[in-house]
Coordinates of C-alpha atoms in Angstrom, one line a residue:
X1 CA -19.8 -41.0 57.1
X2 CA -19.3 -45.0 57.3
X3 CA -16.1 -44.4 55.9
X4 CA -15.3 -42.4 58.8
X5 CA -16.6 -44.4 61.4
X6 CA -14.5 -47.6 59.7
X7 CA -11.3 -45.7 59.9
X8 CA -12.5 -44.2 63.6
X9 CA -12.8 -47.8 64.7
X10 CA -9.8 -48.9 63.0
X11 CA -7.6 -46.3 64.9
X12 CA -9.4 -46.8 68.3
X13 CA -8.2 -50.0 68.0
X14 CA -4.5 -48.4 68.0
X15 CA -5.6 -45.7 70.4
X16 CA -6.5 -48.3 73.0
X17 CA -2.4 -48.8 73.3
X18 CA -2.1 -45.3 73.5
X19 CA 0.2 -43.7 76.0
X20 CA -2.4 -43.5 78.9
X21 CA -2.2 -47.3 79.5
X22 CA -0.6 -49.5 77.5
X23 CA -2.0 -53.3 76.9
X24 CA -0.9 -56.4 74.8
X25 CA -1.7 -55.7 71.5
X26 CA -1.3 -58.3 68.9
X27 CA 1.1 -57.3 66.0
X28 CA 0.1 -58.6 62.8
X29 CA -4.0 -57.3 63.0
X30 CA -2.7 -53.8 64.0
X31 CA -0.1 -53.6 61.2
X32 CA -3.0 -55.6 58.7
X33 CA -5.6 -52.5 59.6
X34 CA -3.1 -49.6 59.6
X35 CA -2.3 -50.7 56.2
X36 CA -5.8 -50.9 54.8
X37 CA -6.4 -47.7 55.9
X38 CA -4.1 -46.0 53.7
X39 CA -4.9 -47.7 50.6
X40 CA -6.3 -44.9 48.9
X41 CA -7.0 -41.1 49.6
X42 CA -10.6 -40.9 50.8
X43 CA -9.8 -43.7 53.9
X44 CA -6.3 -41.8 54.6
X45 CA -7.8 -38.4 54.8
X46 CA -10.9 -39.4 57.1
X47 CA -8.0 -41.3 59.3
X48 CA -6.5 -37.7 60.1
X49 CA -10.1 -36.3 60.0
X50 CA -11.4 -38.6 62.2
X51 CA -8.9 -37.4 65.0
X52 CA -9.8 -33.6 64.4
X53 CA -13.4 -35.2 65.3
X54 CA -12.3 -36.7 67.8
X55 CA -10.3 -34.1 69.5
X56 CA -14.2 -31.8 69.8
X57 CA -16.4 -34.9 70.3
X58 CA -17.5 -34.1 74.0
X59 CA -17.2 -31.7 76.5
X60 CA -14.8 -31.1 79.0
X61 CA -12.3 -32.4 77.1
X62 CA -8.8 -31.5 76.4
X63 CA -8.9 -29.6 73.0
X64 CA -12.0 -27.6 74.3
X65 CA -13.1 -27.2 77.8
X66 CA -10.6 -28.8 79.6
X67 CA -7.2 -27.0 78.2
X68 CA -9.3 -23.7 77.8
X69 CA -11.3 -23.3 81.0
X70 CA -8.8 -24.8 83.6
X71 CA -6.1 -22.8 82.5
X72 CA -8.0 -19.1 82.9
X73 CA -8.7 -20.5 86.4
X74 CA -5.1 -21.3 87.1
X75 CA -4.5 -18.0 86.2
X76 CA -6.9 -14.9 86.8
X77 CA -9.2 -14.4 83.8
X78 CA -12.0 -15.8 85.3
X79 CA -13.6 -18.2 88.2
X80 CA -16.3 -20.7 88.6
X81 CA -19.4 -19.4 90.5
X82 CA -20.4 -22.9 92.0
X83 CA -18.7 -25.5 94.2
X84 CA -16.8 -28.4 93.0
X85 CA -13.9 -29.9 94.0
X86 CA -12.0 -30.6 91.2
X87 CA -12.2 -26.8 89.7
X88 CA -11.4 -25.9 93.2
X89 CA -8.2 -27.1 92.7
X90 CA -7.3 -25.4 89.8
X91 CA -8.7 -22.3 91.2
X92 CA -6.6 -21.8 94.2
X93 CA -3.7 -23.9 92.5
X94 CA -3.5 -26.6 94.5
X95 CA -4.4 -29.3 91.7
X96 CA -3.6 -33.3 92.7
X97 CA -2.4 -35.9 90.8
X98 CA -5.6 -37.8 91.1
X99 CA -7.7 -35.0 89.8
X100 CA -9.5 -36.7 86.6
X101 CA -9.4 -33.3 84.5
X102 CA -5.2 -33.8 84.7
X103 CA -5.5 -36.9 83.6
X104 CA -7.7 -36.0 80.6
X105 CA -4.9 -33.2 79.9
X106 CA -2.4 -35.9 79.9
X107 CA -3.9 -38.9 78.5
X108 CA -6.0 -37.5 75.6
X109 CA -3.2 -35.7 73.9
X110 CA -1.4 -38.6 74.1
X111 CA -4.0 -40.6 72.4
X112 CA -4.2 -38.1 69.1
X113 CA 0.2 -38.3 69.4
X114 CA 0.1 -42.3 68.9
X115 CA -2.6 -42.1 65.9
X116 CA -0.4 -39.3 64.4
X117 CA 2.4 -41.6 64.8
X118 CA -0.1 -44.4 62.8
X119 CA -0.6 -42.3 60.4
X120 CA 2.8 -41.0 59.8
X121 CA 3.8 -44.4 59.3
X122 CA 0.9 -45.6 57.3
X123 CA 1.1 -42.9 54.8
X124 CA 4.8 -42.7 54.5
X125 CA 4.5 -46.6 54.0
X126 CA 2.1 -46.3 51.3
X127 CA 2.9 -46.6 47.7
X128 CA -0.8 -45.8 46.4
X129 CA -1.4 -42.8 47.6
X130 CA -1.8 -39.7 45.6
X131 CA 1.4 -37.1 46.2
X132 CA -0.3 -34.0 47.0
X133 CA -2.8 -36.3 49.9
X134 CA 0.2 -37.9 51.3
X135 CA 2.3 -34.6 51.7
X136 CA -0.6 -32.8 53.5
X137 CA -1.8 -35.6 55.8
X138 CA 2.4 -36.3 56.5
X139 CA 1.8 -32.3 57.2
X140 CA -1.1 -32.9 59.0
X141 CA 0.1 -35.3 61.1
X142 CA 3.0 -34.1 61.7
X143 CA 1.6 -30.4 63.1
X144 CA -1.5 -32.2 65.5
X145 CA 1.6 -34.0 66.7
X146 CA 4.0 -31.2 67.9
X147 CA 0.7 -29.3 69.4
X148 CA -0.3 -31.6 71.3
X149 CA 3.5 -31.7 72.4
X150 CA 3.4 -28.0 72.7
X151 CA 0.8 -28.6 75.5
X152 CA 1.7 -31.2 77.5
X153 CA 5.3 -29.2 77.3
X154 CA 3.9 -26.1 78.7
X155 CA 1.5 -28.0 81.5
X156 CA 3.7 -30.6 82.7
X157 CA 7.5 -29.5 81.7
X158 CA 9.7 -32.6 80.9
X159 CA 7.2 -35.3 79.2
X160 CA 8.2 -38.8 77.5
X161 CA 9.1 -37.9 74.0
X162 CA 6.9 -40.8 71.3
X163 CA 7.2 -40.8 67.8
X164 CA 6.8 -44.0 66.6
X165 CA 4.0 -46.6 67.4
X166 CA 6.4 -49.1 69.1
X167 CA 3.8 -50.1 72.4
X168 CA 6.6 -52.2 73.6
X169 CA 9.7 -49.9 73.7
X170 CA 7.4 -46.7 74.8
X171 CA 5.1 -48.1 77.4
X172 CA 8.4 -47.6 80.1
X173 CA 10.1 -44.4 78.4
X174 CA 11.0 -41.6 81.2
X175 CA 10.3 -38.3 81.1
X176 CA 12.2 -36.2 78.3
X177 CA 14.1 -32.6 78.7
X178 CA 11.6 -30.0 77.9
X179 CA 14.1 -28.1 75.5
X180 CA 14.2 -31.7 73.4
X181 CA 10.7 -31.7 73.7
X182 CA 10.0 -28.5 72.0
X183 CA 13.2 -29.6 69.1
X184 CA 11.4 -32.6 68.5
X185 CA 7.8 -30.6 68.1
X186 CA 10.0 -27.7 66.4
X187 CA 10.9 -30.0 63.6
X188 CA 7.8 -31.4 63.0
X189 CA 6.6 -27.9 62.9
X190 CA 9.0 -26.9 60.0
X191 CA 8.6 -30.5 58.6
X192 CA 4.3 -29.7 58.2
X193 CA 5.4 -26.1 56.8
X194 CA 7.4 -28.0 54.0
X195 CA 4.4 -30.4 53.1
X196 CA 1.1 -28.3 53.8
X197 CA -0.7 -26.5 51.2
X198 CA -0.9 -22.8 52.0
X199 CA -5.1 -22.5 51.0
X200 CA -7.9 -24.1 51.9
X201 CA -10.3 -26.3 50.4
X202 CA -12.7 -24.7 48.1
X203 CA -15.6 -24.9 50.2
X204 CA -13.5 -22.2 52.6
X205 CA -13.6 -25.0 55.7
X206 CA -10.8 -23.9 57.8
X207 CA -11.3 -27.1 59.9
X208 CA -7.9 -28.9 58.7
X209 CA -4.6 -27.4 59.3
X210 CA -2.6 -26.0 56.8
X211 CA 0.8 -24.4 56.3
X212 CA -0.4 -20.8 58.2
X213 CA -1.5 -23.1 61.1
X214 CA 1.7 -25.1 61.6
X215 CA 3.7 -21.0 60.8
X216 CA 2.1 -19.4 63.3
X217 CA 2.1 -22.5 66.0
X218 CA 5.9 -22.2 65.1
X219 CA 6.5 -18.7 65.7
X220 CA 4.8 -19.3 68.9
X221 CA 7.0 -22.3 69.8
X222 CA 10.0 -20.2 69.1
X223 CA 8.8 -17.2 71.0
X224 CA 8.4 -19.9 73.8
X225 CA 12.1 -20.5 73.6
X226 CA 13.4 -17.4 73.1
X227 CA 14.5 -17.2 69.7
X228 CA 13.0 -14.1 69.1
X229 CA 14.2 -13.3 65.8
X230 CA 13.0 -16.5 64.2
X231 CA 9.7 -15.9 66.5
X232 CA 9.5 -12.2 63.9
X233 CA 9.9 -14.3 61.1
X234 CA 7.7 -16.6 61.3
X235 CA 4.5 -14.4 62.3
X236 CA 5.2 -12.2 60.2
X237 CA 4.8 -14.6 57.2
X238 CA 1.3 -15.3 58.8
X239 CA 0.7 -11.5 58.6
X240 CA 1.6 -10.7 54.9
X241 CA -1.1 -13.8 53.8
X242 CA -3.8 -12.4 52.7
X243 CA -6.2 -15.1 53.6
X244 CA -6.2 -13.1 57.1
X245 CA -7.4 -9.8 58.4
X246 CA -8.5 -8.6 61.8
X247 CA -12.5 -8.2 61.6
X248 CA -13.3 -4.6 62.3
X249 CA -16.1 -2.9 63.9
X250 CA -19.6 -4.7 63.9
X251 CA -17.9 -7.5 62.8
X252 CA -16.0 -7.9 65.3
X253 CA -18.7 -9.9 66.7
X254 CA -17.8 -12.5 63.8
X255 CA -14.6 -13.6 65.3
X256 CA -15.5 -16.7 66.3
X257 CA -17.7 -17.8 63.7
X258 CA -17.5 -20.9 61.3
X259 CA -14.6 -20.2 58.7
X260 CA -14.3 -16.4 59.6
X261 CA -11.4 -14.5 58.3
X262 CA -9.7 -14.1 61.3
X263 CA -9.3 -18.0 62.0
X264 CA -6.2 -20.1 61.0
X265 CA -7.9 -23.4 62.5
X266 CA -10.8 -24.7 64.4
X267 CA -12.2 -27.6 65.0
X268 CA -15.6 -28.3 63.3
X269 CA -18.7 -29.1 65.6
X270 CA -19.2 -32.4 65.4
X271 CA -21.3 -32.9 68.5
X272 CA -24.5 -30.9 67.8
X273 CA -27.0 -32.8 69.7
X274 CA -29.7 -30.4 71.5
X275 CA -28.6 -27.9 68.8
X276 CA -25.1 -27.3 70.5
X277 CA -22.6 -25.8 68.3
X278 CA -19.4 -25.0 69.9
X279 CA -18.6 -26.7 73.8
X280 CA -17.1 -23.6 74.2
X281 CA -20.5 -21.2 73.5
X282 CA -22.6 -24.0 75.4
X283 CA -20.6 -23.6 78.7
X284 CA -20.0 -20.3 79.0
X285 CA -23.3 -18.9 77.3
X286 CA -26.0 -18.7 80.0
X287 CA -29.0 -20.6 79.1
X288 CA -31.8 -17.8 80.4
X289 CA -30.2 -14.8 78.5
X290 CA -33.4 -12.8 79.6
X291 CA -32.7 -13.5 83.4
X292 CA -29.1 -15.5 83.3
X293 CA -26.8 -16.9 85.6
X294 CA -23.4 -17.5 84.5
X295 CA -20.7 -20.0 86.3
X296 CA -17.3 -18.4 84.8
X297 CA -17.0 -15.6 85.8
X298 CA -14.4 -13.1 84.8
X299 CA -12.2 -12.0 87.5
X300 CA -12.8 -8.2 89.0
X301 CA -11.3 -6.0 91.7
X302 CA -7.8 -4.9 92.0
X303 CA -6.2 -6.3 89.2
X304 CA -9.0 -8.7 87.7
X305 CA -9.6 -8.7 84.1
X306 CA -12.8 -6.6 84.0
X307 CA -10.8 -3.5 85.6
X308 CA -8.1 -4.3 83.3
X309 CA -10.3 -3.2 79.8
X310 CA -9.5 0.7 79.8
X311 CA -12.8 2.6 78.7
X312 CA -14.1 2.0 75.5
X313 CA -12.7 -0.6 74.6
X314 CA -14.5 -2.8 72.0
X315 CA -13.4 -6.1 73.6
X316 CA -14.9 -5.8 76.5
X317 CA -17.9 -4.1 74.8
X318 CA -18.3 -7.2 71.9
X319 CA -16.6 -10.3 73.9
X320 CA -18.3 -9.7 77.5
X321 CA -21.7 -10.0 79.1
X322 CA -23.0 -8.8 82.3
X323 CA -26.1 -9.4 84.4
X324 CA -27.3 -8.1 87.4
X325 CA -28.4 -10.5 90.5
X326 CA -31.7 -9.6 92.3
X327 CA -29.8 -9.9 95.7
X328 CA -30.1 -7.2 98.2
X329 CA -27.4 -4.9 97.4
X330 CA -27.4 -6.1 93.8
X331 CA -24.4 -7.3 92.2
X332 CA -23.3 -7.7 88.6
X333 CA -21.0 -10.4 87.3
X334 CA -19.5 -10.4 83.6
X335 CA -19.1 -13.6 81.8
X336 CA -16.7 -14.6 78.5
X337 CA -19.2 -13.6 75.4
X338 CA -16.6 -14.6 72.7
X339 CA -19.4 -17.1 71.3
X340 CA -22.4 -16.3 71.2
X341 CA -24.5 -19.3 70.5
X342 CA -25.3 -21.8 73.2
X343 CA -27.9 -23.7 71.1
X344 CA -28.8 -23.2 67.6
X345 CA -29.1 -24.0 64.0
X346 CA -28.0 -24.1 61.7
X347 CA -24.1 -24.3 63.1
X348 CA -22.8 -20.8 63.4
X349 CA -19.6 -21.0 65.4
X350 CA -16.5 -23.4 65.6
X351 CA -14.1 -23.5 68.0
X352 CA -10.8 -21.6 67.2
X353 CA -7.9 -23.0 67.9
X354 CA -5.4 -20.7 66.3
X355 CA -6.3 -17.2 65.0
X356 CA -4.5 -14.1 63.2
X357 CA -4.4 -11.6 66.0
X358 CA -2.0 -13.9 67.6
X359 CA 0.7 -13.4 65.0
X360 CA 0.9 -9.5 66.0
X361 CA 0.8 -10.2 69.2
X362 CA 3.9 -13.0 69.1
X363 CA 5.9 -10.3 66.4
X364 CA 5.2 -7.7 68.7
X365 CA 6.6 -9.1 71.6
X366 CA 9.6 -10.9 69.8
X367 CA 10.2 -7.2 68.3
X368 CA 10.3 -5.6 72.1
X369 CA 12.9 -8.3 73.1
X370 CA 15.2 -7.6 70.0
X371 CA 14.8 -3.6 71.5
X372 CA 12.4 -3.2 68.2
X373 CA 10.4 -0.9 70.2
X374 CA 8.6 1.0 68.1
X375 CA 7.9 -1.6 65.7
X376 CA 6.9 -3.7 68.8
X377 CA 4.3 -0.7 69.4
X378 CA 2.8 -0.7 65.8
X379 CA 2.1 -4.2 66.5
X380 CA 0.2 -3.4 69.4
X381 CA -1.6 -0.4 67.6
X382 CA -2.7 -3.2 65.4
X383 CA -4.6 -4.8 67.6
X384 CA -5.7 -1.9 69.8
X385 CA -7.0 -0.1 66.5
X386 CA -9.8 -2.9 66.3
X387 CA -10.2 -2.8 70.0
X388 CA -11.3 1.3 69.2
X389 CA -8.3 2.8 70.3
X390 CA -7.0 5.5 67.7
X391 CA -4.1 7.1 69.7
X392 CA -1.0 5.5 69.2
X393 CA 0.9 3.7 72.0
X394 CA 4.1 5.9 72.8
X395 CA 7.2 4.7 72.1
X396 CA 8.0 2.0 75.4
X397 CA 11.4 3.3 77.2
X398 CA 13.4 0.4 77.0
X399 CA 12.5 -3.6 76.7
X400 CA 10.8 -4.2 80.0
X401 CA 8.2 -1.0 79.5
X402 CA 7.7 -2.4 76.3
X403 CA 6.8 -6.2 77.6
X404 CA 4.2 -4.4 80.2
X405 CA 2.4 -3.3 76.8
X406 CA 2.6 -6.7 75.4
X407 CA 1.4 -8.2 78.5
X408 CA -1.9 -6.4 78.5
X409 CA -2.6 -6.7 75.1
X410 CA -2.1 -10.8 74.9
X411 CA -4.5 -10.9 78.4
X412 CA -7.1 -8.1 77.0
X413 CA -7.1 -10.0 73.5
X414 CA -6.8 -13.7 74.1
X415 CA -8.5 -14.3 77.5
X416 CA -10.3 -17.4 78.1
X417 CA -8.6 -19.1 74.6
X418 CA -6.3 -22.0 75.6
X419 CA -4.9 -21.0 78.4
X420 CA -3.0 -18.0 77.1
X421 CA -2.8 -16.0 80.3
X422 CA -1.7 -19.0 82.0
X423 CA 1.3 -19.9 80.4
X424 CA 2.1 -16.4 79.9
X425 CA 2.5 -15.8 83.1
X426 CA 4.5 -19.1 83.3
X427 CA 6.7 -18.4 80.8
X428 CA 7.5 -14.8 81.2
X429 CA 10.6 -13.9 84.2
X430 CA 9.3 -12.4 87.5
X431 CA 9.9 -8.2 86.9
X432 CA 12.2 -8.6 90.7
X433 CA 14.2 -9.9 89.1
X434 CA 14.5 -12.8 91.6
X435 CA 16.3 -15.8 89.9
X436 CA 13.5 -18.6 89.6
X437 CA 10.4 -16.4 90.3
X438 CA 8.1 -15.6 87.1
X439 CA 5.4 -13.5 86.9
X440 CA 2.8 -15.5 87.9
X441 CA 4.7 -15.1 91.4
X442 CA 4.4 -11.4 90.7
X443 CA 0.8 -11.8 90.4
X444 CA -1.1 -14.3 91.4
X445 CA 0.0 -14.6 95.4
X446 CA -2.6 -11.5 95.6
X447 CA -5.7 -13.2 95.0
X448 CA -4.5 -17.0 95.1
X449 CA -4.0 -17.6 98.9
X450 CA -2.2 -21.3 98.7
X451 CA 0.4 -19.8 95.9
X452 CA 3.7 -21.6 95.1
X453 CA 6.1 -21.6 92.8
X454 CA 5.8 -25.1 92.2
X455 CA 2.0 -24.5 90.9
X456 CA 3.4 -23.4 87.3
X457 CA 3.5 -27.2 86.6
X458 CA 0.8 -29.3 86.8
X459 CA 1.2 -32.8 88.6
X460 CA 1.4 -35.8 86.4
X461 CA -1.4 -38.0 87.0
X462 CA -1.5 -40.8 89.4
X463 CA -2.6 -43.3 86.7
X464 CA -0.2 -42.8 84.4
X465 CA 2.5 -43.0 87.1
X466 CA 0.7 -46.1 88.7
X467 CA 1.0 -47.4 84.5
X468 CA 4.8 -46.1 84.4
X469 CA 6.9 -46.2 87.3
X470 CA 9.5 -44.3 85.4
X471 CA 7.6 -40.8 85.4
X472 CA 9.2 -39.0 88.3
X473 CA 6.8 -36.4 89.6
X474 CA 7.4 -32.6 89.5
X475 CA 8.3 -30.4 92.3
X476 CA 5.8 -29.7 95.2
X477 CA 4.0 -32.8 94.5
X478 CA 5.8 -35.8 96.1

């Protein structure tokens, strides 16, 4: 643990130049640490470690609340019960640049991007390094980098493009193309495939990426951009490793637990004060479970998510709770129940960050826009088959019949989990075929009354625009 908390301090040191707000740094101490760091194994690996632990340390922020929770608001899997501002403004997507959850979803990522640049220089730099550690952490590194790219791609659309550690040359640097954005995080992507091992530790810890993770973050990224054949490829080589499987029946409920089957990679809980486990179970589980009150609340009514589970079906059965209120007519509200443990020990859950079902959802839906539509439908029986549906889906009539199918399964199966439905409905072309309109203009106008367009970006933050005058902002929010 000292270990850790050496190299921890070492990168904060880097970190503090990150991109969020860039300060004089002297050279030769930062270069002197970086290279003691990667010396030998043990100090190189709890470097890359140590920014896994860092990414889950506290609440709300982006690789657990923040990125999860705000993005179900912006879209329609849930809302928060109480008032406050800030969530507000995700809520009825009207978010402002000085809201100081965007700036966590812009600044944080940015921090773990420099100290993957560190350590893709440190250990490339190093001679004494064993060759097996220095190809996974260059893997490691290497994958954390392109998703955390992946996100800020897919909230803010063109983002400055950093991957070295050169403060002076980066602390101006404009915004970069989106579609050079995801090359960049593309390469990297294959890059990690190349230099990952494909199992995990011994111990069965599925807390540090490996070459599954950055294969099925890849098929995603190329689903993302259209390359749908590549997209097929790449999940399916997820789906023929046998170090998956979907969890069936009663445990079903086992998803989301520490190293389950079903997980490619999570993030450890490292913050276990008051017994916590996952941020994730802590906010959403109510803490009276005998008389509870629950502030996300899934969406309901014409065309919320509760109404959208057909009957019977195990996910809303396994992965939702409900309670009654004692108000006069009484009315019941249904919550996430993906974890299950607010408090509790020993640690039971971890927070997944990528898991299996995923890769036959993204085959499935490349397969539907290559016109592979029964094979896009086997896919989706996949999943539905663990969700308790034994019929098989029909044959879709043609490619847009088949992405309505693909549509409900990803929102049924992957609700509140990092902002799914949100940049779904981003992503995915308006069904009016109106040029510029997606679906979330299909959609969302119908419950969201200040809808626009220009709501499928986020603003970038006042402080990092006050720190770079070359970030132009995006559309609607001059």
């Amino acid at each position: 643990m000292k270990i850790i908390k050496y190299i921890m301090a070492v990168l904060l040191m880097t970190s503090a130049v990150s991109c969020e707000n860039y300060v004089a740094v002297d050279p030769p101490k930062t270069e002197l640490a970086s290279a003691s760091v990667f010396v030998n194994d043990r100090s190189a690996i709890a470097a890359m470690v140590g920014v896994y632990s860092d990414m889950n340390a506290l609440n709300y922020y982006f690789a657990n609340i923040v990125t999860m929770f705000l993005g179900s608001m912006s879209a329609d899997d849930f809302i928060y019960a109480a008032s406050l501002a800030e969530f507000d403004e995700f809520k009825n997507n009207t978010v402002q640049p000085g809201n100081r959850y965007i700036a966590q979803l812009w600044a944080q990522p940015y921090d773990y991007i420099y100290r993957c640049n560190a350590i893709i220089e440190g250990v490339t730099a190093s001679t004494t390094l064993t060759p097996a550690v220095k190809n996974q952490l260059l893997g490691e590194a290497r994958f954390t980098r392109a998703f955390c790219y992946f996100y800020l791609v897919n909230i803010f659309g063109d983002v400055p493009l950093i991957l070295d550690t050169d403060v002076r040359k980066n602390t101006n640097l404009p915004r970069t193309a989106v579609n050079l954005v995801y090359e960049a995080l593309i390469d990297d992507l294959k890059q990690a495939k190349g230099l990952m091992d494909l199992n995990y530790p011994p111990n069965g810890a599925r807390t540090r990426p490996t070459k599954s993770a950055a294969t099925l973050l890849l098929a995603r990224a190329y689903l993302y951009t259209g390359n749908n054949a590549q997209a097929e490829i790449e999940a399916a080589e997820v789906i023929g490793n046998t170090n998956y499987e979907l969890l069936q029946g009663a445990n079903m409920n086992k998803t989301f637990l520490a190293n389950s089957r079903e997980s490619v990679w999570q993030l450890e809980a490292v913050n276990t004060g008051g017994n916590r486990n996952t941020w994730e179970g802590f906010t959403f589980v109510p803490a009276n479970l005998a008389a509870p009150t629950a502030f996300y609340r899934l969406t309901k009514g014409t065309g919320g998510l509760v109404d959208a589970f057909d009957a019977g079906d195990l996910r809303r059965t396994n992965w939702t709770g409900s309670y009654t209120t004692t108000a006069n007519p009484p009315v019941t509200h249904t919550y996430p129940y993906k974890y299950k443990v607010r408090t509790g020990t020993p640690v039971t859950e971890y927070s997944m960050v990528l898991r299996f079902a995923e890769a036959y959802l993204i085959r499935a839906e490349a397969r539907m826009q290559q016109n592979k539509l029964k094979p896009g439908a086997e896919d989706l029986d996949v999943i539905r088959s663990r969700a308790g549906f034994t019929t098989p889906l029909a044959t879709p009539a043609n490619t847009a019949a088949g992405m309505l199918l693909v549509e409900k399964e990803r929102r049924l199966e992957l609700f509140a989990e990092w902002g799914h439905r949100w940049f779904d409905l981003k992503r995915w072309k308006s069904v009016t075929g109106v040029a510029g309109k997606t679906r979330a203009d299909d959609i969302l106008p119908a419950t969201k009354t200040f809808w626009k367009s220009t709501a499928v970006l986020m603003p970038i933050p006042t402080d990092a625009r006050n720190t770079n005058p070359n970030l132009t902002p995006n559309p609607g929010y001059n």
